[in-house]
Short mmCIF file of N, CA, C and O and ligand atoms in Angstrom, two decimals:
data_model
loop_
_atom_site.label_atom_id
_atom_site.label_comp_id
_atom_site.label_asym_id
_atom_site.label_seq_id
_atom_site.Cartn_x
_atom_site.Cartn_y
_atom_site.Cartn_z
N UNK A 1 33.78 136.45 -61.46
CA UNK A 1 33.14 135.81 -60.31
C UNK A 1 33.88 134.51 -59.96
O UNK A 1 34.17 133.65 -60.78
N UNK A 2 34.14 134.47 -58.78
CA UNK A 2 35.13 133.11 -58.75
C UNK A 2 33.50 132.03 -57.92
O UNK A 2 32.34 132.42 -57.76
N UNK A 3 34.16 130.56 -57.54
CA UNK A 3 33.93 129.90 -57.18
C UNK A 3 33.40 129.94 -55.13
O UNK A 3 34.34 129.93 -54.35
N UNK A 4 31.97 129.98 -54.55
CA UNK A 4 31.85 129.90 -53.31
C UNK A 4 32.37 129.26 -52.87
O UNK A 4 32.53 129.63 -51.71
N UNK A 5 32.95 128.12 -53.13
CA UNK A 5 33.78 127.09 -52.16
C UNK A 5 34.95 126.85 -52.23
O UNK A 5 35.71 126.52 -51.31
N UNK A 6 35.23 127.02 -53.56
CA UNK A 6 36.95 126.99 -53.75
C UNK A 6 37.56 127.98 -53.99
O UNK A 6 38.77 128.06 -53.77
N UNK A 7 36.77 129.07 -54.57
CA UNK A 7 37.66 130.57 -54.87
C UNK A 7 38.13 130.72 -56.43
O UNK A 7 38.57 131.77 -56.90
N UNK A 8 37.93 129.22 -57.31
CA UNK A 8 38.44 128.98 -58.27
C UNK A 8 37.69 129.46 -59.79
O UNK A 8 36.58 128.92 -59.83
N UNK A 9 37.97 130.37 -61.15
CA UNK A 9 36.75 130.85 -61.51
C UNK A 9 35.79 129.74 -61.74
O UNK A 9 35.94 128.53 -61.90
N UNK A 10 34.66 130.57 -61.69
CA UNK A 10 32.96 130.50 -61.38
C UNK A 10 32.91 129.94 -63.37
O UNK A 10 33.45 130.39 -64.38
N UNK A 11 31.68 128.45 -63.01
CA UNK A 11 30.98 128.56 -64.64
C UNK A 11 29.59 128.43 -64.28
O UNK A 11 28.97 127.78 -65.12
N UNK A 12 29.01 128.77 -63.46
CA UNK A 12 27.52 129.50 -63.13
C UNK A 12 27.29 129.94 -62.17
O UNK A 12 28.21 130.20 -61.39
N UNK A 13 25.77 130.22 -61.82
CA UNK A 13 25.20 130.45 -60.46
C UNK A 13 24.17 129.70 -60.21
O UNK A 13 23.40 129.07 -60.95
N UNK A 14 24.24 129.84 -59.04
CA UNK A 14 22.71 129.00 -58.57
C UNK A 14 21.43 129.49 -58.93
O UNK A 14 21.06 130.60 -58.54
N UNK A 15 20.73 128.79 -59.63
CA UNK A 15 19.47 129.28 -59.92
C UNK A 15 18.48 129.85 -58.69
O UNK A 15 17.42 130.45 -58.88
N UNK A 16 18.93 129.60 -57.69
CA UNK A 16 17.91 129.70 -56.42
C UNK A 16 18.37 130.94 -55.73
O UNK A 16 17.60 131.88 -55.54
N UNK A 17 19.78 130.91 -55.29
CA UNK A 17 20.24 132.16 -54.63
C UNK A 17 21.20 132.87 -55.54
O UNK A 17 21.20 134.07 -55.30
N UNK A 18 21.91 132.55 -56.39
CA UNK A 18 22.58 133.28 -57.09
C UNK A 18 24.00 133.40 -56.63
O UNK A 18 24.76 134.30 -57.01
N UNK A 19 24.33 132.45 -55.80
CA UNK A 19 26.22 131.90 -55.37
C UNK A 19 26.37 131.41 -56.72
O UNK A 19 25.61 130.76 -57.44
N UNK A 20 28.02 132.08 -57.00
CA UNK A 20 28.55 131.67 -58.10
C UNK A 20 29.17 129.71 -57.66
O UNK A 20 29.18 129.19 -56.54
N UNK A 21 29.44 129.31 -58.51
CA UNK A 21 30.17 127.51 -58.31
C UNK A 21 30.35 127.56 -59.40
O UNK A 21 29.69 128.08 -60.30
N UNK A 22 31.90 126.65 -59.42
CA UNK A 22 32.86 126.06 -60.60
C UNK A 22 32.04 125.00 -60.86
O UNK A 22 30.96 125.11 -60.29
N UNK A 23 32.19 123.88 -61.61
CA UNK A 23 32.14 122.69 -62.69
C UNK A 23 31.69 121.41 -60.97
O UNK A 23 30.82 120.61 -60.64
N UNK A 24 32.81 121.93 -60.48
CA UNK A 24 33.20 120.39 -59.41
C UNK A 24 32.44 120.80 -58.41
O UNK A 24 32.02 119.82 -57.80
N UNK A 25 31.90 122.27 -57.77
CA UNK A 25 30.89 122.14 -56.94
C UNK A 25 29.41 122.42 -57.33
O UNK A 25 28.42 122.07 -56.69
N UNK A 26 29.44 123.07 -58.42
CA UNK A 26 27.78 123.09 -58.67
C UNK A 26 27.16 121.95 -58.69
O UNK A 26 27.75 121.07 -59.30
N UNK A 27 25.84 121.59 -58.08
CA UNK A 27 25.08 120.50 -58.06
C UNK A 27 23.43 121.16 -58.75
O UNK A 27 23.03 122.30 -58.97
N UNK A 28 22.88 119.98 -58.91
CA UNK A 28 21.86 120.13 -59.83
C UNK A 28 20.20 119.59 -58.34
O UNK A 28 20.42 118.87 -57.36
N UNK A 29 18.75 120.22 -58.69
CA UNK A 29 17.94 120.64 -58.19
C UNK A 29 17.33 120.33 -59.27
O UNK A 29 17.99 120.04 -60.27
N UNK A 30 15.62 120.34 -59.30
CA UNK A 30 14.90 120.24 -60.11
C UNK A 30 14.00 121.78 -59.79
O UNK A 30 13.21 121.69 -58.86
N UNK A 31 14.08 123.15 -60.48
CA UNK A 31 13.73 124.26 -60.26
C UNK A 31 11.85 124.55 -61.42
O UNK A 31 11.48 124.33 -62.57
N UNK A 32 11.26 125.17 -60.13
CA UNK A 32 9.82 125.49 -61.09
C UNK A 32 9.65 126.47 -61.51
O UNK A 32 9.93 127.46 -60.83
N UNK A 33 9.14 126.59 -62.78
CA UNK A 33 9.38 127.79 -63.45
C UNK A 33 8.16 128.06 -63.76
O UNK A 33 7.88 129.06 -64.42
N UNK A 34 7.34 127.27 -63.36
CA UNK A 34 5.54 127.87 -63.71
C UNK A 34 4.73 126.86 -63.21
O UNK A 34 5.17 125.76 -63.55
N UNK A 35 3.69 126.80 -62.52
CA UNK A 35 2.77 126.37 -61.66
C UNK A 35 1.08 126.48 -62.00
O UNK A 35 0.63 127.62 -61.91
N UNK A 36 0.52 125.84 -62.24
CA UNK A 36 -0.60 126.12 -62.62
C UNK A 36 -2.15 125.26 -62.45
O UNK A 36 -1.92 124.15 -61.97
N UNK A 37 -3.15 125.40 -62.62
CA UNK A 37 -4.31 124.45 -62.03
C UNK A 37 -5.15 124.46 -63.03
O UNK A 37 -5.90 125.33 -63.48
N UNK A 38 -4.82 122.91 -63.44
CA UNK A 38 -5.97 122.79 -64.44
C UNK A 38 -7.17 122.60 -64.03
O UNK A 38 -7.50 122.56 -62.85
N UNK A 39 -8.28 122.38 -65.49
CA UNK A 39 -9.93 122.57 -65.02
C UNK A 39 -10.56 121.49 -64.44
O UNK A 39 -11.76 121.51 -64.16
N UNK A 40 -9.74 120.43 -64.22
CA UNK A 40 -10.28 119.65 -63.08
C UNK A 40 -9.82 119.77 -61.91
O UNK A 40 -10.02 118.80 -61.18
N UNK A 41 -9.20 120.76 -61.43
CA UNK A 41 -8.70 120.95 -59.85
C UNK A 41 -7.36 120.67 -59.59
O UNK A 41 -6.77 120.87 -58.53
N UNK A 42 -6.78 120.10 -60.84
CA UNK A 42 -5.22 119.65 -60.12
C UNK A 42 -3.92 120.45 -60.71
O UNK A 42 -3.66 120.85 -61.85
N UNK A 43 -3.34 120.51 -59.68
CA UNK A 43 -2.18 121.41 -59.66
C UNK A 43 -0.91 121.05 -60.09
O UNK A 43 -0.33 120.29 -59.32
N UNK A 44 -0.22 121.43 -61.25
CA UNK A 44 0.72 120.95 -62.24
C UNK A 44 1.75 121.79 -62.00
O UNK A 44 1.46 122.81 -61.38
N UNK A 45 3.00 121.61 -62.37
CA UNK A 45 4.03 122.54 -62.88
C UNK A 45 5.32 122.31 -63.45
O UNK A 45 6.18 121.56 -62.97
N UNK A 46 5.43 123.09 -64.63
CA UNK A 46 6.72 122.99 -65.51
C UNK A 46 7.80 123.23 -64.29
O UNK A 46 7.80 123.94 -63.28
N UNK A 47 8.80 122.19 -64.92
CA UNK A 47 10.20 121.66 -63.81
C UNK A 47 10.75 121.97 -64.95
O UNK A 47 10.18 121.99 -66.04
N UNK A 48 12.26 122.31 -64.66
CA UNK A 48 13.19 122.38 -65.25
C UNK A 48 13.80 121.45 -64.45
O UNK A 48 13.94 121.94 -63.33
N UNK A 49 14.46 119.77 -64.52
CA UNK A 49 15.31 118.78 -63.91
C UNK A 49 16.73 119.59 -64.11
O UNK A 49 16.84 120.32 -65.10
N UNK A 50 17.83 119.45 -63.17
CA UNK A 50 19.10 119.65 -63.17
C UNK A 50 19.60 121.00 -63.33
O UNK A 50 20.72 121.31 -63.73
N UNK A 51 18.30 122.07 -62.81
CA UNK A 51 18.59 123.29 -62.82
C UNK A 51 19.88 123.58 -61.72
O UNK A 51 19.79 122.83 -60.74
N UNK A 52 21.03 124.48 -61.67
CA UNK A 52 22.16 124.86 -61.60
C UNK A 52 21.73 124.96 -59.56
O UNK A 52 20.83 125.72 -59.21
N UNK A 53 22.47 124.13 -58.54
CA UNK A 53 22.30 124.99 -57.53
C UNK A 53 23.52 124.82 -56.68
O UNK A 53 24.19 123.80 -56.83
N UNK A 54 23.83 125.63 -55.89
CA UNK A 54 25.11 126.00 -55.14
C UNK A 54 25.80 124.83 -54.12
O UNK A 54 26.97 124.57 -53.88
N UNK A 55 24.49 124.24 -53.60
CA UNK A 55 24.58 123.24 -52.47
C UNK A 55 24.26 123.76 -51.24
O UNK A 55 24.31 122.91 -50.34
N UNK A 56 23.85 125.24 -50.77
CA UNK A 56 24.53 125.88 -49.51
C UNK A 56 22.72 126.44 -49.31
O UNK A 56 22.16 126.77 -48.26
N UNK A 57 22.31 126.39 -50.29
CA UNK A 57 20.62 127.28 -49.56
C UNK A 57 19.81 126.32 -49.91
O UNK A 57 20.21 125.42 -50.65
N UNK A 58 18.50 126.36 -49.41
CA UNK A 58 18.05 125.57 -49.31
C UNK A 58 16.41 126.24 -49.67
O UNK A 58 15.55 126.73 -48.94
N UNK A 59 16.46 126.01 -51.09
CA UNK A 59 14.67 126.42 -51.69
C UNK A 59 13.97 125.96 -50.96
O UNK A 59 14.23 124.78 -50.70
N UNK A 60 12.69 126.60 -50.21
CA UNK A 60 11.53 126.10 -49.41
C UNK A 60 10.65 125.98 -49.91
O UNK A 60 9.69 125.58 -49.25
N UNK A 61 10.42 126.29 -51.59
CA UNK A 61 9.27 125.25 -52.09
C UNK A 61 9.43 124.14 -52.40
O UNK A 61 10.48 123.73 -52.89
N UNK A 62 8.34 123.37 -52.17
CA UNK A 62 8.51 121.60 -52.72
C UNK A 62 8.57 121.24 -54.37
O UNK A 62 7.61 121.32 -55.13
N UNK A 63 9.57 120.94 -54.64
CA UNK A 63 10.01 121.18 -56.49
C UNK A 63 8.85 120.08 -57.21
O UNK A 63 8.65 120.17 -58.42
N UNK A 64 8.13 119.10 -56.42
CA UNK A 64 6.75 118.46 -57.28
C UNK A 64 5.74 118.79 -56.67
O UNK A 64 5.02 119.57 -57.30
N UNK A 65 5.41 118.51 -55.70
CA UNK A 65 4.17 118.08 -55.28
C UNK A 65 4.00 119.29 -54.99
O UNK A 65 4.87 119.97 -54.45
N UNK A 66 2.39 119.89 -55.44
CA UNK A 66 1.89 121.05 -55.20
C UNK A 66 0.61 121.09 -54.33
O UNK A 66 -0.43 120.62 -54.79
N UNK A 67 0.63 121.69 -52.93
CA UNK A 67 -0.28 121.11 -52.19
C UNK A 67 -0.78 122.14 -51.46
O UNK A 67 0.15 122.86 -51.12
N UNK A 68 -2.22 122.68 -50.90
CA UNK A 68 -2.74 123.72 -50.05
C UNK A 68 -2.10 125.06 -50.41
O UNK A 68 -1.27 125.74 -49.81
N UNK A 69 -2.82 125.26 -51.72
CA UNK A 69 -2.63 126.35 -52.27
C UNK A 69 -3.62 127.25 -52.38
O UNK A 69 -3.48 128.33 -52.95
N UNK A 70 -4.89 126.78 -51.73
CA UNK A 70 -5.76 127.25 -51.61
C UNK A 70 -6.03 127.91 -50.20
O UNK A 70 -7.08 128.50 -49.99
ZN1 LIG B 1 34.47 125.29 -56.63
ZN1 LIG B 2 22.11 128.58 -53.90
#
């Protein structure tokens, strides 16, 4: 798998869309990996900080604040 922007080989993918990126373009996102509502009403969720992302898509959930989920 080479590199989306440079062509150069790939050392991951984006956690979000799955574009491969080398070292010098992968950038980092804070990605949720579980969401949940505790028994007083409020809405929490495990983050993973500096999860792997391409730069080029753009996740449309909000990575903290969890809001009108109801
Ligand atoms: Zn690159
Ligand atoms: Zn991506």
């Amino acid at each position: 798998m080479e590199c989306w922007h440079c062509e150069r080989p790939a050392h991951a993918t984006c956690k979000f869309c799955g574009r491969a990126v080398c070292k010098t373009h992968a950038q980092e996102k804070p990605y949720i990996i579980h969401s949940y509502r505790t028994t007083t009403g409020v809405y929490k969720a495990f983050v993973v900080a500096g999860a792997v992302w391409c730069g080029i898509c753009t996740p449309q959930q909000d990575p903290v604040t969890l809001k009108d989920l109801e």
